[in-house]
Structure formats: C-alpha cells, structure tokens
Short mmCIF file of C-alpha atoms and ligand atoms in Angstrom, two decimals:
data_model
loop_
_atom_site.label_atom_id
_atom_site.label_comp_id
_atom_site.label_asym_id
_atom_site.label_seq_id
_atom_site.Cartn_x
_atom_site.Cartn_y
_atom_site.Cartn_z
CA UNK D 7 -22.97 -20.29 6.83
CA UNK D 8 -25.29 -19.83 4.24
CA UNK D 9 -28.10 -20.75 5.97
CA UNK D 10 -27.65 -17.84 8.26
CA UNK D 11 -28.09 -15.45 5.61
CA UNK D 12 -24.31 -15.02 4.75
CA UNK D 13 -23.83 -12.92 1.57
CA UNK D 14 -21.10 -13.08 -0.84
CA UNK D 15 -17.78 -11.21 0.19
CA UNK D 16 -19.47 -10.31 3.64
CA UNK D 17 -17.66 -11.19 6.77
CA UNK D 18 -18.02 -13.80 9.26
CA UNK D 19 -15.85 -12.78 12.42
CA UNK D 20 -14.46 -15.81 14.46
CA UNK D 21 -13.80 -15.00 18.31
CA UNK D 22 -12.48 -17.63 20.45
CA UNK D 23 -9.62 -19.94 21.38
CA UNK D 24 -8.26 -22.58 19.06
CA UNK D 25 -10.89 -25.29 18.49
CA UNK D 26 -12.25 -27.75 15.75
CA UNK D 27 -15.34 -25.15 15.52
CA UNK D 28 -12.98 -22.27 14.99
CA UNK D 29 -11.46 -24.34 11.87
CA UNK D 30 -15.07 -25.76 10.69
CA UNK D 31 -16.22 -22.05 10.85
CA UNK D 32 -13.46 -20.49 8.82
CA UNK D 33 -13.43 -23.23 6.06
CA UNK D 34 -17.07 -23.00 6.05
CA UNK D 35 -17.13 -19.43 5.12
CA UNK D 36 -14.67 -19.78 2.46
CA UNK D 37 -16.74 -22.35 0.88
CA UNK D 38 -19.77 -20.42 1.48
CA UNK D 39 -18.27 -17.24 -0.25
CA UNK D 40 -17.71 -14.99 2.30
CA UNK D 41 -14.62 -13.77 3.94
CA UNK D 42 -13.18 -15.19 7.36
CA UNK D 43 -11.67 -12.80 10.07
CA UNK D 44 -10.67 -14.00 13.20
CA UNK D 45 -10.54 -11.89 16.12
CA UNK D 46 -8.12 -11.78 19.04
CA UNK D 47 -9.71 -13.00 22.20
CA UNK D 48 -8.22 -10.23 24.35
CA UNK D 49 -9.90 -7.55 21.98
CA UNK D 50 -12.03 -4.97 23.64
CA UNK D 51 -15.59 -4.82 22.55
CA UNK D 52 -14.76 -1.83 20.40
CA UNK D 53 -11.95 -3.52 18.58
CA UNK D 54 -14.35 -6.33 18.16
CA UNK D 55 -16.68 -3.84 16.55
CA UNK D 56 -14.07 -2.65 14.35
CA UNK D 57 -13.41 -5.77 12.56
CA UNK D 58 -17.05 -6.86 12.33
CA UNK D 59 -18.07 -3.56 10.62
CA UNK D 60 -14.98 -2.95 8.63
CA UNK D 61 -15.50 -6.79 7.05
CA UNK D 62 -19.29 -6.05 7.09
CA UNK D 63 -19.99 -9.07 9.06
CA UNK D 64 -23.08 -10.90 8.42
CA UNK D 65 -22.28 -13.63 11.16
CA UNK D 66 -20.28 -13.46 14.23
CA UNK D 67 -18.98 -17.06 15.58
CA UNK D 68 -17.92 -16.51 19.59
CA UNK D 69 -16.82 -19.16 21.70
CA UNK D 70 -18.27 -18.61 24.96
CA UNK D 71 -20.64 -16.38 27.02
CA UNK D 72 -17.57 -13.89 27.75
CA UNK D 73 -17.00 -13.44 24.22
CA UNK D 74 -20.75 -13.15 23.47
CA UNK D 75 -21.19 -10.44 26.41
CA UNK D 76 -18.29 -8.31 24.23
CA UNK D 77 -20.64 -8.53 21.08
CA UNK D 78 -24.03 -7.70 22.60
CA UNK D 79 -22.45 -4.64 23.81
CA UNK D 80 -21.88 -3.35 20.00
CA UNK D 81 -23.97 -5.44 18.11
CA UNK D 82 -26.68 -2.18 17.23
CA UNK D 83 -23.85 -0.64 15.73
CA UNK D 84 -23.22 -3.53 13.02
CA UNK D 85 -25.94 -3.05 10.32
CA UNK D 86 -24.76 -6.17 8.70
CA UNK D 87 -25.10 -8.47 11.43
CA UNK D 88 -27.81 -11.51 11.18
CA UNK D 89 -26.70 -13.96 13.15
CA UNK D 90 -24.35 -15.09 16.29
CA UNK D 91 -23.03 -18.50 16.95
CA UNK D 92 -21.91 -19.78 20.14
CA UNK D 93 -19.60 -22.80 19.76
CA UNK D 94 -18.89 -23.84 23.55
CA UNK D 95 -20.82 -23.69 26.53
CA UNK D 96 -24.46 -23.40 27.13
CA UNK D 97 -26.67 -20.44 26.04
CA UNK D 98 -27.22 -18.47 28.78
CA UNK D 99 -30.61 -17.01 27.39
CA UNK D 100 -32.36 -17.70 24.25
CA UNK D 101 -32.09 -14.59 21.76
CA UNK D 102 -33.53 -14.34 18.52
CA UNK D 103 -30.58 -14.69 15.75
CA UNK D 104 -28.23 -16.54 18.47
CA UNK D 105 -27.32 -20.26 18.02
CA UNK D 106 -25.69 -22.67 19.81
CA UNK D 107 -23.38 -24.70 17.69
CA UNK D 108 -25.69 -27.90 17.59
CA UNK D 109 -28.58 -25.60 16.30
CA UNK D 110 -26.28 -24.29 13.76
CA UNK D 111 -25.37 -27.65 12.37
CA UNK D 112 -28.89 -28.78 12.43
CA UNK D 113 -29.67 -25.93 10.23
CA UNK D 114 -26.99 -26.98 7.84
CA UNK D 115 -28.92 -30.14 7.20
CA UNK D 116 -31.62 -28.53 5.48
CA UNK D 117 -29.37 -27.37 2.67
CA UNK D 118 -29.11 -29.49 -0.27
CA UNK D 119 -25.51 -30.96 -1.74
CA UNK D 120 -26.62 -29.11 -5.14
CA UNK D 121 -27.04 -25.75 -3.58
CA UNK D 122 -23.73 -26.16 -1.92
CA UNK D 123 -21.91 -27.41 -4.89
CA UNK D 124 -23.06 -24.18 -6.77
CA UNK D 125 -22.29 -21.77 -4.11
CA UNK D 126 -18.68 -23.32 -4.40
CA UNK D 127 -18.33 -23.24 -8.11
CA UNK D 128 -18.86 -19.52 -7.83
CA UNK D 129 -15.42 -19.09 -5.72
CA UNK D 130 -12.62 -17.66 -8.15
CA UNK D 131 -8.81 -18.08 -6.99
CA UNK D 132 -8.24 -14.14 -7.20
CA UNK D 133 -11.25 -13.51 -4.93
CA UNK D 134 -10.46 -12.36 -1.13
CA UNK D 135 -11.32 -15.23 1.20
CA UNK D 136 -9.36 -14.04 4.55
CA UNK D 137 -9.03 -11.09 6.49
CA UNK D 138 -5.88 -10.63 8.93
CA UNK D 139 -6.14 -7.58 11.04
CA UNK D 140 -2.85 -5.58 11.41
CA UNK D 141 -1.31 -2.78 13.09
CA UNK D 142 -0.12 -0.21 11.20
CA UNK D 143 2.15 2.79 12.67
CA UNK D 144 -1.12 4.84 12.89
CA UNK D 145 -4.77 4.29 12.97
CA UNK D 146 -7.09 1.23 13.85
CA UNK D 147 -5.82 -1.92 12.47
CA UNK D 148 -5.87 -2.65 8.37
CA UNK D 149 -7.70 -5.61 7.10
CA UNK D 150 -5.16 -7.49 4.66
CA UNK D 151 -7.11 -9.32 2.18
CA UNK D 152 -5.66 -12.57 1.07
CA UNK D 153 -6.88 -14.54 -1.92
CA UNK D 154 -7.46 -18.37 -2.40
CA UNK D 155 -4.44 -18.38 -4.51
CA UNK D 156 -2.31 -16.28 -1.77
CA UNK D 157 -3.48 -18.80 0.68
CA UNK D 158 -2.90 -22.09 -0.92
CA UNK D 159 -0.04 -20.97 -2.61
CA UNK D 160 1.63 -20.16 0.53
CA UNK D 161 0.26 -23.25 2.57
CA UNK D 162 1.96 -25.29 -0.01
CA UNK D 163 5.06 -23.64 -0.52
CA UNK D 164 6.15 -21.94 2.91
CA UNK D 165 5.32 -25.35 4.45
CA UNK D 166 7.77 -27.53 1.89
CA UNK D 167 10.61 -24.81 2.88
CA UNK D 168 9.89 -25.67 6.45
CA UNK D 169 10.42 -29.35 5.45
CA UNK D 170 6.11 -30.07 6.38
CA UNK D 171 5.84 -33.53 4.83
CA UNK D 172 2.50 -34.66 3.15
CA UNK D 173 0.65 -37.32 5.29
CA UNK D 174 1.20 -40.05 3.03
CA UNK D 175 4.93 -39.73 3.39
CA UNK D 176 4.89 -39.07 7.15
CA UNK D 177 2.18 -37.94 9.44
CA UNK D 178 2.81 -34.71 10.84
CA UNK D 179 1.30 -33.98 14.41
CA UNK D 180 1.02 -30.66 15.90
CA UNK D 181 -0.47 -28.93 18.69
CA UNK D 182 -2.52 -25.53 18.04
CA UNK D 183 -2.63 -22.84 20.68
CA UNK D 184 -1.19 -19.78 19.05
CA UNK D 185 -3.86 -16.97 18.09
CA UNK D 186 -5.54 -17.97 14.98
CA UNK D 187 -6.43 -14.58 14.02
CA UNK D 188 -2.75 -13.82 13.45
CA UNK D 189 -1.37 -15.21 10.04
CA UNK D 190 1.64 -17.10 11.85
CA UNK D 191 -0.69 -19.79 13.45
CA UNK D 192 -3.62 -19.77 10.77
CA UNK D 193 -1.36 -20.43 7.75
CA UNK D 194 0.43 -22.90 9.90
CA UNK D 195 -2.50 -24.79 11.78
CA UNK D 196 -4.79 -24.56 9.66
CA UNK D 197 -4.22 -24.17 5.87
CA UNK D 198 -1.18 -26.00 5.82
CA UNK D 199 -2.67 -28.57 8.08
CA UNK D 200 -5.42 -29.37 5.45
CA UNK D 201 -2.60 -29.10 2.68
CA UNK D 202 -0.90 -32.30 4.20
CA UNK D 203 -3.49 -33.66 5.98
CA UNK D 204 -1.66 -32.86 9.15
CA UNK D 205 -3.08 -34.22 12.50
CA UNK D 206 -4.11 -31.16 14.68
CA UNK D 207 -4.55 -31.25 18.45
CA UNK D 208 -5.97 -28.22 20.46
CA UNK D 209 -4.39 -26.93 23.28
CA UNK D 210 -6.50 -26.02 26.63
CA UNK D 211 -7.34 -22.07 26.45
CA UNK D 212 -5.03 -21.59 29.63
CA UNK D 213 -1.78 -22.92 27.40
CA UNK D 214 0.43 -20.10 28.07
CA UNK D 215 -0.54 -19.86 31.68
CA UNK D 216 1.37 -23.22 31.71
CA UNK D 217 -0.54 -26.34 30.29
CA UNK D 218 0.74 -25.99 27.08
CA UNK D 219 3.46 -28.67 28.24
CA UNK D 220 0.95 -31.10 29.45
CA UNK D 221 -0.76 -30.97 25.96
CA UNK D 222 2.79 -31.49 24.20
CA UNK D 223 3.30 -34.39 26.23
CA UNK D 224 0.26 -35.89 25.44
CA UNK D 225 0.32 -35.54 21.57
CA UNK D 226 4.48 -35.72 21.40
CA UNK D 227 3.96 -33.96 18.18
CA UNK D 228 6.46 -33.94 15.05
CA UNK D 229 6.55 -30.22 14.87
CA UNK D 230 6.36 -27.42 17.14
CA UNK D 231 6.04 -23.25 16.55
CA UNK D 232 6.26 -20.77 19.07
CA UNK D 233 6.81 -17.14 19.10
CA UNK D 234 10.10 -15.99 21.00
CA UNK D 235 7.95 -15.34 24.16
CA UNK D 236 6.87 -19.09 24.28
CA UNK D 237 10.27 -20.09 23.83
CA UNK D 238 11.50 -17.86 26.38
CA UNK D 239 9.17 -19.62 28.69
CA UNK D 240 10.21 -22.54 27.85
CA UNK D 241 13.85 -21.84 28.84
CA UNK D 242 13.15 -20.14 32.07
CA UNK D 243 11.00 -23.32 33.19
CA UNK D 244 14.07 -25.77 32.25
CA UNK D 245 16.67 -23.46 34.02
CA UNK D 246 14.24 -23.34 37.32
CA UNK D 247 14.14 -26.92 37.13
CA UNK D 248 17.98 -27.15 36.55
CA UNK D 249 18.41 -25.02 39.39
CA UNK D 250 16.18 -27.29 41.94
CA UNK D 251 18.21 -30.73 41.13
CA UNK D 252 20.79 -31.71 42.95
CA UNK D 253 24.70 -31.09 42.58
CA UNK D 254 25.72 -34.22 40.30
CA UNK D 255 22.72 -33.88 38.27
CA UNK D 256 23.05 -30.40 37.30
CA UNK D 257 26.85 -30.80 36.88
CA UNK D 258 25.64 -33.53 34.44
CA UNK D 259 22.80 -31.37 32.71
CA UNK D 260 25.51 -28.30 32.38
CA UNK D 261 27.73 -30.50 30.94
CA UNK D 262 25.72 -32.26 28.38
CA UNK D 263 24.06 -28.52 27.24
CA UNK D 264 27.70 -27.31 26.80
CA UNK D 265 28.70 -30.09 24.59
CA UNK D 266 25.55 -29.76 22.42
CA UNK D 267 25.87 -26.26 21.99
CA UNK D 268 29.70 -26.50 20.74
CA UNK D 269 28.77 -29.34 18.82
CA UNK D 270 25.67 -27.45 16.87
CA UNK D 271 27.61 -24.32 16.65
CA UNK D 272 30.69 -25.96 14.92
CA UNK D 273 29.11 -28.72 12.85
CA UNK D 274 28.65 -28.45 9.18
CA UNK D 275 25.64 -30.10 7.93
CA UNK D 276 27.21 -33.74 7.40
CA UNK D 277 30.18 -33.56 9.80
CA UNK D 278 30.33 -36.50 11.94
CA UNK D 279 29.33 -35.98 15.57
CA UNK D 280 31.64 -36.62 18.29
CA UNK D 281 31.32 -39.27 20.47
CA UNK D 282 30.96 -36.93 23.82
CA UNK D 283 28.38 -35.48 22.08
CA UNK D 284 26.22 -38.96 21.47
CA UNK D 285 26.72 -39.54 24.74
CA UNK D 286 25.46 -36.40 25.82
CA UNK D 287 22.52 -36.78 23.46
CA UNK D 288 21.75 -40.41 24.58
CA UNK D 289 22.31 -40.08 28.23
CA UNK D 290 20.65 -36.69 29.30
CA UNK D 291 19.25 -34.51 26.17
CA UNK D 292 16.83 -37.03 24.80
CA UNK D 293 15.32 -37.54 28.27
CA UNK D 294 15.21 -33.50 28.80
CA UNK D 295 13.42 -33.01 25.44
CA UNK D 296 11.21 -36.24 26.30
CA UNK D 297 10.02 -34.15 29.66
CA UNK D 298 8.89 -31.32 27.57
CA UNK D 299 6.88 -33.54 25.32
CA UNK D 300 9.32 -33.23 22.29
CA UNK D 301 10.19 -36.89 22.20
CA UNK D 302 8.91 -36.80 18.38
CA UNK D 303 9.51 -33.52 17.63
CA UNK D 304 11.94 -32.77 14.78
CA UNK D 305 11.12 -29.38 13.73
CA UNK D 306 10.91 -26.40 15.88
CA UNK D 307 9.81 -22.67 14.33
CA UNK D 308 10.11 -19.56 15.75
CA UNK D 309 8.21 -16.45 13.97
CA UNK D 310 6.27 -13.16 14.60
CA UNK D 311 8.95 -11.40 16.13
CA UNK D 312 12.86 -11.43 16.59
CA UNK D 313 14.39 -14.44 18.81
CA UNK D 314 17.11 -13.47 21.05
CA UNK D 315 20.43 -15.06 20.71
CA UNK D 316 20.67 -16.35 24.36
CA UNK D 317 17.38 -18.16 23.78
CA UNK D 318 18.98 -19.75 20.28
CA UNK D 319 21.97 -20.80 22.05
CA UNK D 320 20.19 -22.43 24.84
CA UNK D 321 18.00 -24.20 22.81
CA UNK D 322 20.99 -25.64 20.86
CA UNK D 323 22.21 -26.67 24.15
CA UNK D 324 19.33 -29.00 24.36
CA UNK D 325 20.20 -29.99 20.28
CA UNK D 326 17.25 -28.05 19.29
CA UNK D 327 17.65 -25.75 16.40
CA UNK D 328 15.03 -23.24 16.26
CA UNK D 329 14.24 -22.27 12.37
CA UNK D 330 13.25 -18.84 12.19
CA UNK D 331 10.65 -17.51 9.78
CA UNK D 332 10.26 -14.20 8.41
CA UNK D 333 7.61 -12.40 6.92
CA UNK D 334 4.44 -10.34 7.40
CA UNK D 335 0.26 -10.55 7.26
CA UNK D 336 0.86 -8.84 4.00
CA UNK D 337 2.99 -12.06 2.77
CA UNK D 338 0.20 -14.68 4.04
CA UNK D 339 3.07 -15.53 6.63
CA UNK D 340 6.92 -16.49 5.92
CA UNK D 341 8.56 -15.16 3.01
CA UNK D 342 11.87 -16.60 4.08
CA UNK D 343 11.91 -19.81 6.08
CA UNK D 344 14.54 -21.69 8.02
CA UNK D 345 14.41 -25.65 7.76
CA UNK D 346 16.48 -28.54 8.14
CA UNK D 347 18.03 -27.62 4.65
CA UNK D 348 18.44 -24.17 5.07
CA UNK D 349 19.68 -23.00 8.61
CA UNK D 350 22.04 -20.32 9.69
CA UNK D 351 22.44 -19.45 13.33
CA UNK D 352 20.85 -15.90 13.62
CA UNK D 353 19.38 -15.97 10.07
CA UNK D 354 15.79 -16.18 9.22
CA UNK D 355 16.76 -18.52 6.50
CA UNK D 356 16.57 -18.56 2.76
CA UNK D 357 13.70 -16.84 0.76
CA UNK D 358 11.07 -19.37 0.12
CA UNK D 359 11.34 -20.90 -3.42
CA UNK D 360 8.94 -19.06 -5.79
CA UNK D 361 9.00 -15.75 -3.75
CA UNK D 362 11.57 -12.82 -4.64
CA UNK D 363 12.97 -9.92 -2.49
CA UNK D 364 15.19 -7.17 -3.25
CA UNK D 365 16.92 -4.80 -0.78
CA UNK D 366 16.62 -0.90 -1.23
CA UNK D 367 18.03 1.99 0.00
CA UNK D 368 21.51 -0.14 1.11
CA UNK D 369 23.58 1.88 3.59
CA UNK D 370 27.32 1.38 4.44
CA UNK D 371 27.10 -2.10 6.08
CA UNK D 372 25.07 -3.76 3.29
CA UNK D 373 21.82 -3.74 4.78
CA UNK D 374 18.79 -2.11 2.89
CA UNK D 375 14.81 -2.28 3.06
CA UNK D 376 13.92 -5.92 2.45
CA UNK D 377 10.92 -5.98 -0.37
CA UNK D 378 8.74 -8.92 -1.12
CA UNK D 379 7.37 -10.39 -4.61
CA UNK D 380 5.31 -13.45 -4.86
CA UNK D 381 1.91 -15.04 -5.09
CA UNK D 382 1.97 -15.18 -1.50
CA UNK D 383 1.75 -11.03 -1.59
CA UNK D 384 -1.76 -9.29 -0.74
CA UNK D 385 -4.16 -7.82 -2.33
CA UNK D 386 -4.61 -4.97 -0.63
CA UNK D 387 -5.88 -3.24 2.69
CA UNK D 388 -9.69 -3.47 2.86
CA UNK D 389 -11.23 -0.29 2.21
CA UNK D 390 -7.92 1.74 2.37
CA UNK D 391 -6.57 2.28 -1.03
CA UNK D 392 -4.40 5.02 -0.10
CA UNK D 393 -2.39 2.50 2.53
CA UNK D 394 -2.00 0.11 -0.03
CA UNK D 395 -0.67 2.19 -2.54
CA UNK D 396 1.84 3.55 0.35
CA UNK D 397 2.40 -0.18 0.72
CA UNK D 398 3.49 -1.28 -2.69
CA UNK D 399 5.55 0.56 -5.07
CA UNK D 400 4.93 1.01 -8.83
CA UNK D 401 6.06 -2.44 -9.98
CA UNK D 402 4.01 -4.25 -7.21
CA UNK D 403 6.83 -5.03 -4.34
CA UNK D 404 5.88 -4.91 -0.80
CA UNK D 405 7.63 -2.69 1.24
CA UNK D 406 8.39 -4.33 4.60
CA UNK D 407 10.08 -1.75 6.72
CA UNK D 408 12.74 -4.09 8.24
CA UNK D 409 16.15 -3.93 7.25
CA UNK D 410 18.07 -6.75 6.21
CA UNK D 411 21.03 -8.13 5.07
CA UNK D 412 21.62 -11.16 3.01
CA UNK D 413 24.79 -13.15 3.10
CA UNK D 414 26.50 -14.76 -0.46
CA UNK D 415 24.68 -18.26 0.53
CA UNK D 416 21.04 -16.54 0.40
CA UNK D 417 20.78 -16.54 4.24
CA UNK D 418 18.81 -13.17 5.43
CA UNK D 419 19.60 -11.33 8.64
CA UNK D 420 16.84 -8.73 10.10
CA UNK D 421 18.89 -5.88 11.66
CA UNK D 422 16.66 -3.20 12.20
CA UNK D 423 13.25 -1.69 11.49
CA UNK D 424 12.83 1.60 9.31
CA UNK D 425 8.75 2.10 10.43
CA UNK D 426 7.90 2.92 13.90
CA UNK D 427 6.38 -0.15 15.02
CA UNK D 428 6.97 -2.10 18.45
CA UNK D 429 7.11 -5.89 17.79
CA UNK D 430 7.10 -7.60 21.44
CA UNK D 431 8.09 -11.00 22.35
CA UNK D 432 4.79 -12.11 22.03
CA UNK D 433 4.51 -11.24 18.36
CA UNK D 434 2.35 -8.66 19.07
CA UNK D 435 2.53 -5.39 16.52
CA UNK D 436 2.00 -2.09 18.61
CA UNK D 437 2.24 1.31 17.11
CA UNK D 438 3.70 3.57 19.78
CA UNK D 439 2.85 7.13 18.49
CA UNK D 440 -0.86 6.86 19.16
CA UNK D 441 -0.10 5.68 22.43
CA UNK D 442 2.59 8.35 23.37
CA UNK D 443 0.24 11.08 22.11
CA UNK D 444 -2.46 9.75 24.15
CA UNK D 445 -0.67 9.94 27.30
CA UNK D 446 0.74 13.49 26.40
CA UNK D 447 -2.67 14.73 25.78
CA UNK D 448 -3.99 13.20 29.06
CA UNK D 449 -1.40 14.38 31.03
CA UNK D 450 -0.37 18.07 30.71
CA UNK D 451 2.52 17.95 32.65
CA UNK D 452 4.67 15.25 30.30
CA UNK D 453 6.98 16.78 27.58
CA UNK D 454 7.93 13.63 26.20
CA UNK D 455 6.55 9.99 26.22
CA UNK D 456 8.77 7.18 24.55
CA UNK D 457 6.89 3.66 24.50
CA UNK D 458 9.48 0.86 25.12
CA UNK D 459 8.57 -3.04 24.24
CA UNK D 460 10.76 -4.15 21.30
CA UNK D 461 11.37 -7.86 21.92
CA UNK D 462 10.40 -7.74 25.53
CA UNK D 463 7.76 -9.21 27.41
CA UNK D 464 6.05 -6.15 28.52
CA UNK D 465 5.44 -2.10 27.58
CA UNK D 466 6.81 0.19 29.64
CA UNK D 467 7.09 4.24 28.84
CA UNK D 468 9.75 6.57 29.70
CA UNK D 469 8.38 10.06 30.63
CA UNK D 470 9.69 13.52 31.17
CA UNK D 471 8.27 16.25 32.76
CA UNK D 472 7.77 19.76 31.58
CA UNK D 473 9.81 21.79 33.86
CA UNK D 474 10.76 25.70 34.23
CA UNK D 475 14.11 26.98 33.12
C1 NAG S 11 -18.73 1.22 9.93
O1 NAG S 11 -18.14 1.07 8.75
C2 NAG S 11 -18.93 2.13 7.99
C3 NAG S 11 -18.33 1.93 6.39
O2 NAG S 11 -16.99 1.47 6.43
C4 NAG S 11 -18.47 3.69 8.61
O3 NAG S 11 -19.04 4.81 7.95
C5 NAG S 11 -19.08 3.64 10.01
O4 NAG S 11 -18.43 4.66 10.76
C6 NAG S 11 -18.06 2.41 10.79
N1 NAG S 11 -18.92 2.39 12.15
C7 NAG S 11 -18.31 2.16 13.39
C8 NAG S 11 -19.03 2.10 14.44
O5 NAG S 11 -17.41 2.25 13.39
C1 NAG S 12 -2.21 -12.64 -4.46
O1 NAG S 12 -3.65 -12.97 -4.73
C2 NAG S 12 -4.16 -11.88 -5.50
C3 NAG S 12 -5.57 -12.04 -6.10
O2 NAG S 12 -5.53 -13.52 -6.83
C4 NAG S 12 -3.47 -11.31 -6.85
O3 NAG S 12 -3.89 -10.23 -7.36
C5 NAG S 12 -2.02 -10.72 -6.18
O4 NAG S 12 -0.98 -10.68 -7.15
C6 NAG S 12 -1.41 -12.24 -5.41
N1 NAG S 12 -0.20 -11.75 -5.32
C7 NAG S 12 0.79 -12.17 -6.40
C8 NAG S 12 1.90 -11.09 -6.34
O5 NAG S 12 0.58 -12.69 -7.19
#
C-alpha cells in the first residue's frame, strides 16, 4: 500500500465481493498505517464517493470493471486519490495510476523489510485503523472509527463467547460471503479468522442467489453465520424440498422435526436425550443437515437484525440452535453473544465477558434503553464530533437506541427500538425519514408517507393522499 503513496491515517477504500485480495488489502492497509473502509458492492457512485471522500482515500481497491466504472465516474471529485487497484478480471484499458493486482504485488517487491518494519513500528493500539460506514437516522452514512485495540480485543473476546476455538485446539473452518463492509462479517470472517487461525473459504459472488449451499457442501464448515434473511431463505428452500417429497418421506421428516423441536425446547443443558430423539436425529436430521453442507457444523450464528420466532423454531426442528448476537458497528460487532454455554430461546445471549451494559429509563415491564461500555466501544464518528457526543453519555456509555430486558440469569431480550431506524431481515439499516420526506417533496399530492420494512425482506410504503374536506 505504501508504494502507492498511502499517507498515514488516510483511507484505503475496498469495493468488491469477499476474496483473499479483499483480506490482503485490508490487512496491508492497517500495517501501512492507513485506515481501511469497506464499500458495499451495491453502492451507487455517489455513495462510493461519500466513503472515499470522507475517509480521504489515497487508494481505492476495486473488484472488477463494474466497480471500477463507478469510481471512474466520481474520481475527479476525490482530491486525495492517488491510485486504483483492480483485483479481478483483466484491465480493459491502461490508465495512469490504475494497477492490476499482479502489478500492485510487483510494486511491493521494491519495498525492503526494513522500511516495512519501520512503518509497522509506528502503529499505536489507540489509533484508528478501520472505518465502518453505518446509517444513522438522518444524513449520510457515518464513519465509525475503530482502533487496533477495539478490533483485536473484540476479535478475541466476542468470538470466545461464541466458542470459536484456536487452531491448536480445533481447526475452525468457515465460508465468507456476507458483505465485509458490515461489521458482522468483517469481525467474524477477517479479524477473528486471523486471531484464531481459522480456515476461510470464499463463496461465489452469487452466493445469495443460490450458490451458497454448494459452497457449504464443498467446504463443510465448522461454524456458520447468517443474517436472518439468509436463515429464512434456507428455511424456505427446505420447506419447498419437503413439500415435493412423497407421502411417507414427508411424514417421517415432519415427525423427526417435531420430536427435535419438542426435545430442544424442553431440554435443560445436560438432560438425557430421549430414545425417540436419538432415532430422529440418526435416521433423518443428520442427513438433512448434511444436504445443507452442515455435516461438520456445530455453531450456527445469527446477527445484524432480529430473527423471527418461526425461523428459530424451524431450525430447532433440525436440531440447530441459532446463536444470536447483539451489538452495533459502534461496539465493533457483538456486545451480547449466545453460544453453547449461553443459550436461551429468543434471547441474544449474555454480555460478552469484559463488556458491561446498563438499562436506562426503565419502563413498567422492566425494559429500558440498552447502553454499552467496554474496550470494543468505538472512538467516535469520523469528522462528526457532535454526532459522537450525541451517541455517548458524559461517562462514555454508548446509547443503543434499542429497548431491552435482562432476566435474572443475565440473558438479554431485545423487544423494541427507540431510534427511528428500519432494520430489514437482511440486516440493512435504513433511516425512513429522508426517504419519506423525499417522496412527500416529489409528490405534492401525498399528505403522509410511512416506510415499512422492519424485519421484512423488502421495503414498502404506506401513502395517504391529500383530499379536500
Ligand atoms: C469531500 O469532503 C470535504 C471535507 O470533508 C467536503 O468539504 C467536500 O464537500 C466533500 N466533497 C464531496 C464531493 O462530497
Ligand atoms: C476503543 O479504542 C479507543 C482507542 O484506543 C479508545 O479511546 C476507546 O476507549 C476504546 N474503547 C474503550 C471503551 O476502551
């Protein structure tokens, strides 16, 4: 990164689907004293511009021609931009300061180890190294500043709460496919992967259009994380498969799933499993899980948005407990985690050891706004001191904007949201106000507009017309 003219604390924006190059670019940026910022592959050119400009990007790493085209449209508005690297496909035309991955790697050979060591030794644990862009309730996405310490601490502690094992004890293996610009996949696939020496395989870019299951079958991961929409899609697919089975097979599967759901909802941790359950598991459920690529998978995580009761129950029917995680970009990812040692149906688990929480403004049913504290809590929003002040109280507690309740064993249940923000089943955060205002402004005939999409797979809008009395 250094040989492209990356200056300390300047950005390197990465725009592409999960790949080894994405990881290398991210880690290279951090070592070179830059700040890495992932951009969603679905972002418009203007949305890319916002991230690249806000982070004062010296370098943009793009996947292919399609992503390069977006950057070419806005590059003249980026005063700090010095180089673009394309990591996949061949370059369509040769432009100054546009490098293929091979050319970029070759440039690196000219830099001596001594120079690299010097740059690395300048790093300090309290300096920002990662930016996660996240939607607030108004305005453009804000850059959440995370320090080396925030990242390494979270990669260690949150993943232990989720029972991820160091490679010396057991080789964890997983498939990387969720957007790495989101904190959930970035902390789980990349930073935790490095921490414990996990084996990471990259899915195809069309993973979510149906090829994910092929990758899972090929890799047979030991752990798998999905956003609720991913688990729903898997559920829909299995249901469809079952409905196409013959009568006997359908009966058997339905029976096995009901036995498993029943056993899983009743079972305390070390309770004996019944003979019927063992039979259902051996005869049917193991095979069903193997068809999904989960024959070696022992940990299943869900995060980034609340997951529905029906989905959780469906997977208990397959003898799969979905371990929910709860946190924000501003907490480097999970602040509460479920795992084999901390599981309750419908709960997002217990606070990650070393983190703290408190509930404020507690209402009659015992729910209050969840506030966070810990070494995972961010440094602030880039270039937005006033927004940072709003997010933290005077003692440095981070306000989540979520309503939660904690039972006597320490399990948290999230049951509402105070801030005006829609979180879709895919985990996308969408502030409704700017969209509603824009519609009202464009269509003068509309009196009220309300965006709907919380926990749903798409957005829709309820509109009322202006009428004369
Ligand atoms: C880029 O950022 C600078 C300073 O942060 C700001 O003044 C400028 O308006 C931004 N440009 C664009 C095109 O957003
Ligand atoms: C996250 O890292 C920054 C920089 O090291 C630090 O200021 C912040 O306090 C960290 N979070 C906490 C709560 O320790």
